[in-house]
mmCIF file of C-alpha atoms in Angstrom:
data_model
loop_
_atom_site.group_PDB
_atom_site.id
_atom_site.type_symbol
_atom_site.label_atom_id
_atom_site.label_comp_id
_atom_site.label_asym_id
_atom_site.label_seq_id
_atom_site.Cartn_x
_atom_site.Cartn_y
_atom_site.Cartn_z
ATOM 1 C CA UNK A 10 -30.480 1.546 -5.384
ATOM 2 C CA UNK A 11 -26.639 -0.214 -4.281
ATOM 3 C CA UNK A 12 -27.029 -4.187 -5.755
ATOM 4 C CA UNK A 13 -27.142 -7.073 -3.762
ATOM 5 C CA UNK A 14 -23.755 -8.447 -2.516
ATOM 6 C CA UNK A 15 -21.582 -10.244 -5.099
ATOM 7 C CA UNK A 16 -19.388 -13.029 -3.454
ATOM 8 C CA UNK A 17 -16.081 -13.373 -5.789
ATOM 9 C CA UNK A 18 -14.245 -16.575 -5.542
ATOM 10 C CA UNK A 19 -11.458 -15.420 -7.724
ATOM 11 C CA UNK A 20 -9.245 -12.381 -8.721
ATOM 12 C CA UNK A 21 -9.530 -11.501 -12.288
ATOM 13 C CA UNK A 22 -6.880 -10.912 -14.836
ATOM 14 C CA UNK A 23 -7.075 -7.915 -17.304
ATOM 15 C CA UNK A 24 -4.827 -7.170 -20.087
ATOM 16 C CA UNK A 25 -3.906 -4.024 -20.400
ATOM 17 C CA UNK A 26 -3.146 -4.262 -24.152
ATOM 18 C CA UNK A 27 -6.882 -4.662 -24.462
ATOM 19 C CA UNK A 28 -7.010 -0.940 -23.517
ATOM 20 C CA UNK A 29 -5.639 -0.236 -26.806
ATOM 21 C CA UNK A 30 -7.155 -2.664 -28.918
ATOM 22 C CA UNK A 31 -10.955 -2.523 -27.486
ATOM 23 C CA UNK A 32 -11.304 0.037 -25.158
ATOM 24 C CA UNK A 33 -15.042 -0.092 -24.255
ATOM 25 C CA UNK A 34 -14.680 -4.163 -23.483
ATOM 26 C CA UNK A 35 -11.497 -3.155 -21.500
ATOM 27 C CA UNK A 36 -13.334 -0.556 -19.684
ATOM 28 C CA UNK A 37 -16.473 -2.652 -18.934
ATOM 29 C CA UNK A 38 -14.254 -5.816 -17.515
ATOM 30 C CA UNK A 39 -12.321 -3.289 -15.160
ATOM 31 C CA UNK A 40 -15.805 -1.542 -13.684
ATOM 32 C CA UNK A 41 -16.844 -5.036 -12.382
ATOM 33 C CA UNK A 42 -13.547 -5.511 -10.745
ATOM 34 C CA UNK A 43 -13.843 -2.088 -9.180
ATOM 35 C CA UNK A 44 -17.680 -2.362 -8.149
ATOM 36 C CA UNK A 45 -17.166 -5.969 -7.128
ATOM 37 C CA UNK A 46 -14.319 -7.255 -6.469
ATOM 38 C CA UNK A 47 -11.553 -4.068 -5.403
ATOM 39 C CA UNK A 48 -8.759 -6.193 -6.820
ATOM 40 C CA UNK A 49 -7.343 -7.381 -9.930
ATOM 41 C CA UNK A 50 -4.091 -8.338 -11.644
ATOM 42 C CA UNK A 51 -2.799 -6.597 -14.567
ATOM 43 C CA UNK A 52 -1.064 -7.981 -17.527
ATOM 44 C CA UNK A 53 0.182 -6.535 -21.006
ATOM 45 C CA UNK A 54 2.238 -3.942 -18.923
ATOM 46 C CA UNK A 55 5.385 -2.207 -20.013
ATOM 47 C CA UNK A 56 7.629 -3.202 -17.227
ATOM 48 C CA UNK A 57 10.137 -6.101 -18.894
ATOM 49 C CA UNK A 58 10.262 -9.506 -17.193
ATOM 50 C CA UNK A 59 14.072 -8.843 -17.122
ATOM 51 C CA UNK A 60 13.871 -5.953 -15.257
ATOM 52 C CA UNK A 61 11.216 -7.709 -12.520
ATOM 53 C CA UNK A 62 13.633 -10.295 -12.339
ATOM 54 C CA UNK A 63 16.517 -8.006 -11.153
ATOM 55 C CA UNK A 64 14.239 -6.740 -8.963
ATOM 56 C CA UNK A 65 13.517 -9.783 -6.854
ATOM 57 C CA UNK A 66 17.286 -10.407 -7.097
ATOM 58 C CA UNK A 67 17.992 -6.785 -5.786
ATOM 59 C CA UNK A 68 15.260 -7.369 -2.797
ATOM 60 C CA UNK A 69 16.835 -10.533 -2.022
ATOM 61 C CA UNK A 70 20.095 -9.393 -1.744
ATOM 62 C CA UNK A 71 19.025 -6.388 0.628
ATOM 63 C CA UNK A 72 17.163 -9.052 3.131
ATOM 64 C CA UNK A 73 20.844 -11.097 3.069
ATOM 65 C CA UNK A 74 22.244 -8.760 4.477
ATOM 66 C CA UNK A 75 24.231 -9.036 8.029
ATOM 67 C CA UNK A 76 21.382 -7.442 10.081
ATOM 68 C CA UNK A 77 23.859 -4.938 11.406
ATOM 69 C CA UNK A 78 23.765 -3.482 7.919
ATOM 70 C CA UNK A 79 20.122 -3.379 7.742
ATOM 71 C CA UNK A 80 19.951 -1.207 10.677
ATOM 72 C CA UNK A 81 22.086 1.339 9.213
ATOM 73 C CA UNK A 82 19.187 1.858 7.569
ATOM 74 C CA UNK A 83 16.270 1.857 9.928
ATOM 75 C CA UNK A 84 13.406 3.703 9.900
ATOM 76 C CA UNK A 85 13.823 5.024 13.969
ATOM 77 C CA UNK A 86 16.625 7.004 12.550
ATOM 78 C CA UNK A 87 14.344 9.418 10.762
ATOM 79 C CA UNK A 88 10.578 10.944 11.079
ATOM 80 C CA UNK A 89 9.665 10.063 7.618
ATOM 81 C CA UNK A 90 8.970 6.499 8.698
ATOM 82 C CA UNK A 91 10.963 5.493 5.087
ATOM 83 C CA UNK A 92 13.699 2.782 5.832
ATOM 84 C CA UNK A 93 14.069 -0.410 7.738
ATOM 85 C CA UNK A 94 12.191 -2.564 9.988
ATOM 86 C CA UNK A 95 13.372 -5.794 11.498
ATOM 87 C CA UNK A 96 10.730 -8.514 11.637
ATOM 88 C CA UNK A 97 7.735 -8.268 13.806
ATOM 89 C CA UNK A 98 8.240 -4.575 14.158
ATOM 90 C CA UNK A 99 5.067 -3.807 12.507
ATOM 91 C CA UNK A 100 1.747 -3.705 13.965
ATOM 92 C CA UNK A 101 -1.944 -4.596 12.520
ATOM 93 C CA UNK A 102 -5.231 -4.561 14.421
ATOM 94 C CA UNK A 103 -2.552 -4.667 17.810
ATOM 95 C CA UNK A 104 -0.752 -8.128 16.351
ATOM 96 C CA UNK A 105 2.778 -8.475 15.168
ATOM 97 C CA UNK A 106 3.268 -8.718 11.419
ATOM 98 C CA UNK A 107 5.855 -11.521 10.315
ATOM 99 C CA UNK A 108 7.685 -9.661 7.847
ATOM 100 C CA UNK A 109 10.660 -7.528 7.208
ATOM 101 C CA UNK A 110 10.475 -4.555 5.026
ATOM 102 C CA UNK A 111 12.375 -1.360 3.537
ATOM 103 C CA UNK A 112 10.087 1.455 2.898
ATOM 104 C CA UNK A 113 11.661 3.946 0.387
ATOM 105 C CA UNK A 114 9.904 6.959 -1.873
ATOM 106 C CA UNK A 115 10.556 9.031 -4.741
ATOM 107 C CA UNK A 116 13.903 11.073 -3.718
ATOM 108 C CA UNK A 117 12.626 14.070 -1.965
ATOM 109 C CA UNK A 118 14.356 16.732 0.539
ATOM 110 C CA UNK A 119 12.628 17.212 3.540
ATOM 111 C CA UNK A 120 10.306 20.036 3.678
ATOM 112 C CA UNK A 121 9.449 20.499 7.310
ATOM 113 C CA UNK A 122 9.677 23.971 9.071
ATOM 114 C CA UNK A 123 8.341 24.586 12.613
ATOM 115 C CA UNK A 124 5.032 25.855 12.087
ATOM 116 C CA UNK A 125 4.061 23.458 9.396
ATOM 117 C CA UNK A 126 1.843 20.990 10.070
ATOM 118 C CA UNK A 127 3.560 18.035 11.459
ATOM 119 C CA UNK A 128 2.575 15.425 8.493
ATOM 120 C CA UNK A 129 4.993 17.271 6.430
ATOM 121 C CA UNK A 130 7.859 15.458 8.384
ATOM 122 C CA UNK A 131 6.670 12.219 6.444
ATOM 123 C CA UNK A 132 8.371 13.749 3.433
ATOM 124 C CA UNK A 133 11.775 13.457 3.376
ATOM 125 C CA UNK A 134 14.661 11.670 1.645
ATOM 126 C CA UNK A 135 15.331 7.742 2.246
ATOM 127 C CA UNK A 136 17.530 6.019 3.966
ATOM 128 C CA UNK A 137 20.234 3.791 1.800
ATOM 129 C CA UNK A 138 22.072 0.621 2.796
ATOM 130 C CA UNK A 139 25.715 0.675 1.830
ATOM 131 C CA UNK A 140 26.491 1.128 -1.792
ATOM 132 C CA UNK A 141 29.779 -0.565 -1.349
ATOM 133 C CA UNK A 142 27.694 -3.439 -0.455
ATOM 134 C CA UNK A 143 24.670 -3.302 -2.769
ATOM 135 C CA UNK A 144 26.032 -0.666 -5.453
ATOM 136 C CA UNK A 145 23.166 -1.337 -7.353
ATOM 137 C CA UNK A 146 20.316 -1.144 -4.684
ATOM 138 C CA UNK A 147 19.138 2.659 -5.082
ATOM 139 C CA UNK A 148 19.192 2.606 -9.524
ATOM 140 C CA UNK A 149 17.270 -0.642 -9.250
ATOM 141 C CA UNK A 150 14.391 0.491 -7.013
ATOM 142 C CA UNK A 151 14.327 3.591 -7.919
ATOM 143 C CA UNK A 152 13.522 2.545 -11.207
ATOM 144 C CA UNK A 153 10.848 0.475 -10.102
ATOM 145 C CA UNK A 154 9.487 3.076 -8.139
ATOM 146 C CA UNK A 155 9.323 4.952 -11.742
ATOM 147 C CA UNK A 156 8.103 2.462 -13.681
ATOM 148 C CA UNK A 157 5.227 1.273 -11.457
ATOM 149 C CA UNK A 158 4.289 4.720 -10.523
ATOM 150 C CA UNK A 159 3.900 5.077 -14.259
ATOM 151 C CA UNK A 160 1.324 2.640 -14.493
ATOM 152 C CA UNK A 161 -0.653 3.348 -11.447
ATOM 153 C CA UNK A 162 -1.285 6.601 -13.354
ATOM 154 C CA UNK A 163 -1.721 5.250 -16.392
ATOM 155 C CA UNK A 164 -4.569 2.911 -14.394
ATOM 156 C CA UNK A 165 -6.186 5.608 -12.454
ATOM 157 C CA UNK A 166 -7.306 7.286 -15.768
ATOM 158 C CA UNK A 167 -8.852 4.086 -17.378
ATOM 159 C CA UNK A 168 -10.299 3.637 -13.354
ATOM 160 C CA UNK A 169 -11.704 7.245 -13.856
ATOM 161 C CA UNK A 170 -13.426 6.632 -17.070
ATOM 162 C CA UNK A 171 -14.417 2.983 -15.905
ATOM 163 C CA UNK A 172 -16.616 4.923 -13.305
ATOM 164 C CA UNK A 173 -17.820 7.504 -15.950
ATOM 165 C CA UNK A 174 -15.516 10.323 -14.956
ATOM 166 C CA UNK A 175 -12.902 12.321 -17.253
ATOM 167 C CA UNK A 176 -9.844 10.664 -17.060
ATOM 168 C CA UNK A 177 -7.952 12.925 -15.528
ATOM 169 C CA UNK A 178 -10.517 14.137 -13.183
ATOM 170 C CA UNK A 179 -8.555 12.040 -9.991
ATOM 171 C CA UNK A 180 -5.176 12.892 -10.836
ATOM 172 C CA UNK A 181 -5.697 16.797 -11.050
ATOM 173 C CA UNK A 182 -7.721 17.390 -8.307
ATOM 174 C CA UNK A 183 -6.396 15.001 -5.471
ATOM 175 C CA UNK A 184 -2.610 14.053 -6.433
ATOM 176 C CA UNK A 185 0.055 16.757 -6.500
ATOM 177 C CA UNK A 186 2.777 17.103 -9.237
ATOM 178 C CA UNK A 187 5.905 15.842 -7.739
ATOM 179 C CA UNK A 188 4.298 14.446 -4.810
ATOM 180 C CA UNK A 189 6.003 11.748 -2.681
ATOM 181 C CA UNK A 190 4.800 8.279 -3.099
ATOM 182 C CA UNK A 191 5.681 5.326 -0.785
ATOM 183 C CA UNK A 192 6.794 1.787 -1.783
ATOM 184 C CA UNK A 193 8.253 -0.981 0.105
ATOM 185 C CA UNK A 194 10.313 -4.137 -0.051
ATOM 186 C CA UNK A 195 9.078 -6.868 2.204
ATOM 187 C CA UNK A 196 10.145 -10.500 3.236
ATOM 188 C CA UNK A 197 7.712 -12.973 5.039
ATOM 189 C CA UNK A 198 9.599 -15.820 6.599
ATOM 190 C CA UNK A 199 8.409 -19.160 6.750
ATOM 191 C CA UNK A 200 6.540 -20.444 9.762
ATOM 192 C CA UNK A 201 9.766 -22.635 10.871
ATOM 193 C CA UNK A 202 11.800 -19.353 10.552
ATOM 194 C CA UNK A 203 9.598 -17.884 13.328
ATOM 195 C CA UNK A 204 9.118 -18.714 17.077
ATOM 196 C CA UNK A 205 6.155 -20.447 17.989
ATOM 197 C CA UNK A 206 4.571 -17.578 19.923
ATOM 198 C CA UNK A 207 4.796 -15.405 16.497
ATOM 199 C CA UNK A 208 1.992 -17.082 14.817
ATOM 200 C CA UNK A 209 1.486 -17.042 11.498
ATOM 201 C CA UNK A 210 0.032 -13.352 10.247
ATOM 202 C CA UNK A 211 2.399 -12.214 7.775
ATOM 203 C CA UNK A 212 0.476 -8.860 7.810
ATOM 204 C CA UNK A 213 -3.064 -8.594 9.658
ATOM 205 C CA UNK A 214 -6.075 -8.106 7.846
ATOM 206 C CA UNK A 215 -6.264 -4.441 6.825
ATOM 207 C CA UNK A 216 -7.044 -1.717 3.926
ATOM 208 C CA UNK A 217 -4.710 0.308 2.010
ATOM 209 C CA UNK A 218 -5.457 3.480 3.811
ATOM 210 C CA UNK A 219 -5.584 7.138 2.060
ATOM 211 C CA UNK A 220 -4.597 5.717 -1.113
ATOM 212 C CA UNK A 221 -5.964 6.009 -4.803
ATOM 213 C CA UNK A 222 -4.284 2.299 -5.818
ATOM 214 C CA UNK A 223 -1.807 -0.311 -4.675
ATOM 215 C CA UNK A 224 0.301 -2.075 -7.493
ATOM 216 C CA UNK A 225 2.217 -5.312 -5.761
ATOM 217 C CA UNK A 226 4.747 -7.573 -7.725
ATOM 218 C CA UNK A 227 4.711 -10.782 -5.963
ATOM 219 C CA UNK A 228 8.295 -11.658 -6.301
ATOM 220 C CA UNK A 229 8.382 -15.247 -5.647
ATOM 221 C CA UNK A 230 5.613 -18.038 -6.150
ATOM 222 C CA UNK A 231 4.548 -18.525 -2.771
ATOM 223 C CA UNK A 232 0.661 -17.928 -2.054
ATOM 224 C CA UNK A 233 -0.353 -16.191 1.317
ATOM 225 C CA UNK A 234 -1.886 -13.452 -0.227
ATOM 226 C CA UNK A 235 -5.583 -13.298 0.482
ATOM 227 C CA UNK A 236 -8.853 -11.225 -0.370
ATOM 228 C CA UNK A 237 -11.653 -11.120 1.815
ATOM 229 C CA UNK A 238 -14.834 -10.765 -0.633
ATOM 230 C CA UNK A 239 -18.424 -9.169 0.353
ATOM 231 C CA UNK A 240 -19.876 -11.914 2.726
ATOM 232 C CA UNK A 241 -16.311 -12.446 4.525
ATOM 233 C CA UNK A 242 -14.803 -15.313 3.045
ATOM 234 C CA UNK A 243 -10.891 -15.383 2.543
ATOM 235 C CA UNK A 244 -10.224 -15.687 -1.236
ATOM 236 C CA UNK A 245 -6.222 -16.667 -2.416
ATOM 237 C CA UNK A 246 -4.701 -14.446 -4.783
ATOM 238 C CA UNK A 247 -1.559 -16.408 -5.821
ATOM 239 C CA UNK A 248 1.352 -15.357 -7.719
ATOM 240 C CA UNK A 249 0.828 -15.290 -12.065
ATOM 241 C CA UNK A 250 3.779 -14.465 -13.659
ATOM 242 C CA UNK A 251 4.372 -10.978 -15.193
ATOM 243 C CA UNK A 252 1.406 -9.784 -13.808
ATOM 244 C CA UNK A 253 0.787 -6.684 -11.041
ATOM 245 C CA UNK A 254 -1.702 -7.277 -8.036
ATOM 246 C CA UNK A 255 -3.610 -4.062 -8.241
ATOM 247 C CA UNK A 256 -6.318 -2.668 -5.742
ATOM 248 C CA UNK A 257 -7.985 0.104 -4.388
ATOM 249 C CA UNK A 258 -7.096 2.149 -1.470
ATOM 250 C CA UNK A 259 -9.419 3.741 1.332
ATOM 251 C CA UNK A 260 -8.881 7.432 -1.115
ATOM 252 C CA UNK A 261 -10.213 6.489 -3.604
ATOM 253 C CA UNK A 262 -13.480 4.474 -2.211
ATOM 254 C CA UNK A 263 -13.823 7.741 -0.361
ATOM 255 C CA UNK A 264 -13.801 9.692 -3.557
ATOM 256 C CA UNK A 265 -15.865 7.553 -5.255
ATOM 257 C CA UNK A 266 -18.489 7.123 -2.954
ATOM 258 C CA UNK A 267 -17.725 3.863 -1.830
ATOM 259 C CA UNK A 268 -18.922 2.482 -5.651
ATOM 260 C CA UNK A 269 -15.361 1.282 -5.854
ATOM 261 C CA UNK A 270 -14.342 -0.951 -2.790
ATOM 262 C CA UNK A 271 -11.115 -0.688 -0.629
ATOM 263 C CA UNK A 272 -10.975 -4.518 -0.123
ATOM 264 C CA UNK A 273 -9.465 -6.421 2.985
ATOM 265 C CA UNK A 274 -6.713 -8.504 2.258
ATOM 266 C CA UNK A 275 -4.310 -10.573 4.584
ATOM 267 C CA UNK A 276 -1.149 -12.182 4.124
ATOM 268 C CA UNK A 277 -0.234 -15.409 5.851
ATOM 269 C CA UNK A 278 2.928 -16.487 6.697
ATOM 270 C CA UNK A 279 4.748 -19.180 4.317
ATOM 271 C CA UNK A 280 4.340 -23.244 5.267
ATOM 272 C CA UNK A 281 7.348 -24.670 7.086
ATOM 273 C CA UNK A 282 10.296 -25.609 4.522
ATOM 274 C CA UNK A 283 9.267 -23.191 1.591
ATOM 275 C CA UNK A 284 12.013 -20.223 2.634
ATOM 276 C CA UNK A 285 10.217 -16.550 2.493
ATOM 277 C CA UNK A 286 7.789 -14.948 0.533
ATOM 278 C CA UNK A 287 9.580 -11.983 -1.226
ATOM 279 C CA UNK A 288 6.853 -9.100 -2.598
ATOM 280 C CA UNK A 289 7.073 -5.238 -3.952
ATOM 281 C CA UNK A 290 4.576 -2.802 -3.307
ATOM 282 C CA UNK A 291 3.644 0.716 -4.226
ATOM 283 C CA UNK A 292 0.993 3.203 -3.310
ATOM 284 C CA UNK A 293 -0.449 5.992 -5.127
ATOM 285 C CA UNK A 294 -1.468 8.181 -2.350
ATOM 286 C CA UNK A 295 -3.586 11.009 -2.488
ATOM 287 C CA UNK A 296 -2.713 14.480 -1.363
ATOM 288 C CA UNK A 297 -2.083 15.337 2.177
ATOM 289 C CA UNK A 298 -3.279 18.745 2.414
ATOM 290 C CA UNK A 299 -6.784 18.952 0.676
ATOM 291 C CA UNK A 300 -9.991 17.869 2.206
ATOM 292 C CA UNK A 301 -11.352 14.515 0.656
ATOM 293 C CA UNK A 302 -14.903 15.515 -0.961
ATOM 294 C CA UNK A 303 -16.372 12.534 -3.000
ATOM 295 C CA UNK A 304 -17.026 13.565 -6.591
ATOM 296 C CA UNK A 305 -20.198 13.144 -8.829
ATOM 297 C CA UNK A 306 -20.795 9.721 -10.114
ATOM 298 C CA UNK A 307 -22.797 8.852 -12.949
ATOM 299 C CA UNK A 308 -26.124 7.696 -11.413
ATOM 300 C CA UNK A 309 -26.001 4.169 -13.502
ATOM 301 C CA UNK A 310 -22.921 3.221 -12.259
ATOM 302 C CA UNK A 311 -23.544 4.753 -8.515
ATOM 303 C CA UNK A 312 -26.440 2.140 -8.349
ATOM 304 C CA UNK A 313 -23.978 -0.748 -8.570
ATOM 305 C CA UNK A 314 -22.781 0.484 -5.435
ATOM 306 C CA UNK A 315 -22.807 -3.183 -3.282
ATOM 307 C CA UNK A 316 -25.283 -2.709 -0.222
ATOM 308 C CA UNK A 317 -22.839 -4.364 2.222
ATOM 309 C CA UNK A 318 -19.105 -5.298 2.222
ATOM 310 C CA UNK A 319 -17.830 -7.565 5.075
ATOM 311 C CA UNK A 320 -14.373 -6.500 6.550
ATOM 312 C CA UNK A 321 -12.197 -7.896 9.272
ATOM 313 C CA UNK A 322 -10.115 -4.879 8.885
ATOM 314 C CA UNK A 323 -9.948 -2.077 11.728
ATOM 315 C CA UNK A 324 -10.931 1.485 11.193
ATOM 316 C CA UNK A 325 -9.120 3.447 13.552
ATOM 317 C CA UNK A 326 -8.941 7.096 13.347
ATOM 318 C CA UNK A 327 -11.597 7.166 10.113
ATOM 319 C CA UNK A 328 -13.237 10.327 11.394
ATOM 320 C CA UNK A 329 -10.248 12.476 10.469
ATOM 321 C CA UNK A 330 -9.600 11.054 6.860
ATOM 322 C CA UNK A 331 -11.699 12.957 4.852
ATOM 323 C CA UNK A 332 -11.247 16.196 6.922
ATOM 324 C CA UNK A 333 -7.715 16.110 7.747
ATOM 325 C CA UNK A 334 -5.778 13.582 5.386
ATOM 326 C CA UNK A 335 -2.325 14.475 6.254
ATOM 327 C CA UNK A 336 -3.016 13.833 9.935
ATOM 328 C CA UNK A 337 -4.983 10.504 9.484
ATOM 329 C CA UNK A 338 -1.826 9.312 7.325
ATOM 330 C CA UNK A 339 0.593 10.664 10.000
ATOM 331 C CA UNK A 340 -1.441 8.520 12.791
ATOM 332 C CA UNK A 341 -1.566 5.470 11.170
ATOM 333 C CA UNK A 342 2.433 5.530 10.315
ATOM 334 C CA UNK A 343 2.622 6.058 14.394
ATOM 335 C CA UNK A 344 -0.024 3.225 15.349
ATOM 336 C CA UNK A 345 1.806 0.758 12.848
ATOM 337 C CA UNK A 346 5.774 1.814 13.832
ATOM 338 C CA UNK A 347 5.244 3.153 17.556
ATOM 339 C CA UNK A 348 8.919 2.983 18.277
ATOM 340 C CA UNK A 349 9.255 5.850 15.278
ATOM 341 C CA UNK A 350 6.099 7.289 15.845
ATOM 342 C CA UNK A 351 6.852 7.889 19.998
ATOM 343 C CA UNK A 352 10.513 9.287 19.247
ATOM 344 C CA UNK A 353 9.289 11.820 16.683
ATOM 345 C CA UNK A 354 5.779 12.503 17.326
ATOM 346 C CA UNK A 355 5.357 11.833 21.114
ATOM 347 C CA UNK A 356 2.283 14.782 21.901
ATOM 348 C CA UNK A 357 0.773 13.870 18.991
ATOM 349 C CA UNK A 358 0.571 10.068 19.772
ATOM 350 C CA UNK A 359 -0.218 10.931 23.137
ATOM 351 C CA UNK A 360 -2.757 13.110 22.109
ATOM 352 C CA UNK A 361 -4.581 10.579 20.349
ATOM 353 C CA UNK A 362 -4.291 7.780 22.446
ATOM 354 C CA UNK A 363 -1.411 5.589 20.654
ATOM 355 C CA UNK A 364 0.243 3.786 23.730
ATOM 356 C CA UNK A 365 4.348 3.080 23.379
ATOM 357 C CA UNK A 366 3.967 -0.296 23.494
ATOM 358 C CA UNK A 367 7.744 -0.759 23.624
ATOM 359 C CA UNK A 368 7.653 1.037 27.344
ATOM 360 C CA UNK A 369 5.366 1.988 29.616
ATOM 361 C CA UNK A 370 1.923 3.467 28.361
ATOM 362 C CA UNK A 371 2.028 6.959 27.536
ATOM 363 C CA UNK A 372 1.005 9.073 30.393
#
């Protein structure tokens, strides 16, 4: 039977080195974090602190570029939704998110041809800022992508083991070789850098959609990331030096029958006078072309499933998720970035009732 709600009041820190020294103990801690929290910090990884400092510097240098230069790599120039988004362009739960961001992925050519499902247009090359202005930008963030995805791959095998599955079970069935996985650089302006009507929503309450794991590096010392516990209370997840924050996506939650929870989270804008908050995230996605079918979970694990998890997140398009994850992903992109969605996917948006908030309502 599902267990009673467990209300966590902090985010556990797991040491990946313990997976080598005492794997049984590590898996026990990981199982608890997956079932009862949905978030954890990971330390003892292989990504050097010196590289993370370089990554932070590269991130701030990008956002410090003149706006005209950043706009040359704006999302509106591509149907992939990769590229730069200006402050306030993204929407969560019909409210503006106060952040700039640059979305990127492992470099792949466009694969869509007429007659293919529309979601295949999401796959394609990155939009890059001028190499004359940022000569090391491309190599640095692609190096981060490669290293962080390797960490995610290592972790998802351990996640499978912690839930009583074979280590390769989820990877073999629901991740494609050379699949495109998305990542992003994010800048959250402090509230004194915003207009009064902007509010303090850095990013609204949400769960990470259609993914297995998210790996997040908090690149500045600002608080702001908050995680909603099972009773609905908001718990701070402050930066911890040389760690990544790891959280479960809705893809993993669905595949393991909800025993591991895709916990709702949000970011509050930094306080006045503190300067901007920076973070870098990568999302280990599920394959978009295969219907999701829950895997068999051992009874002794499944019996620990929480009875109730309170969430302030919306659940738009959830009925599509398992049957058509590619379309589900596309609709979430269109809903979050309406300008790109309307430009490249007008008919898809219209069919699914997504209105253009930048102009007249779709007819």
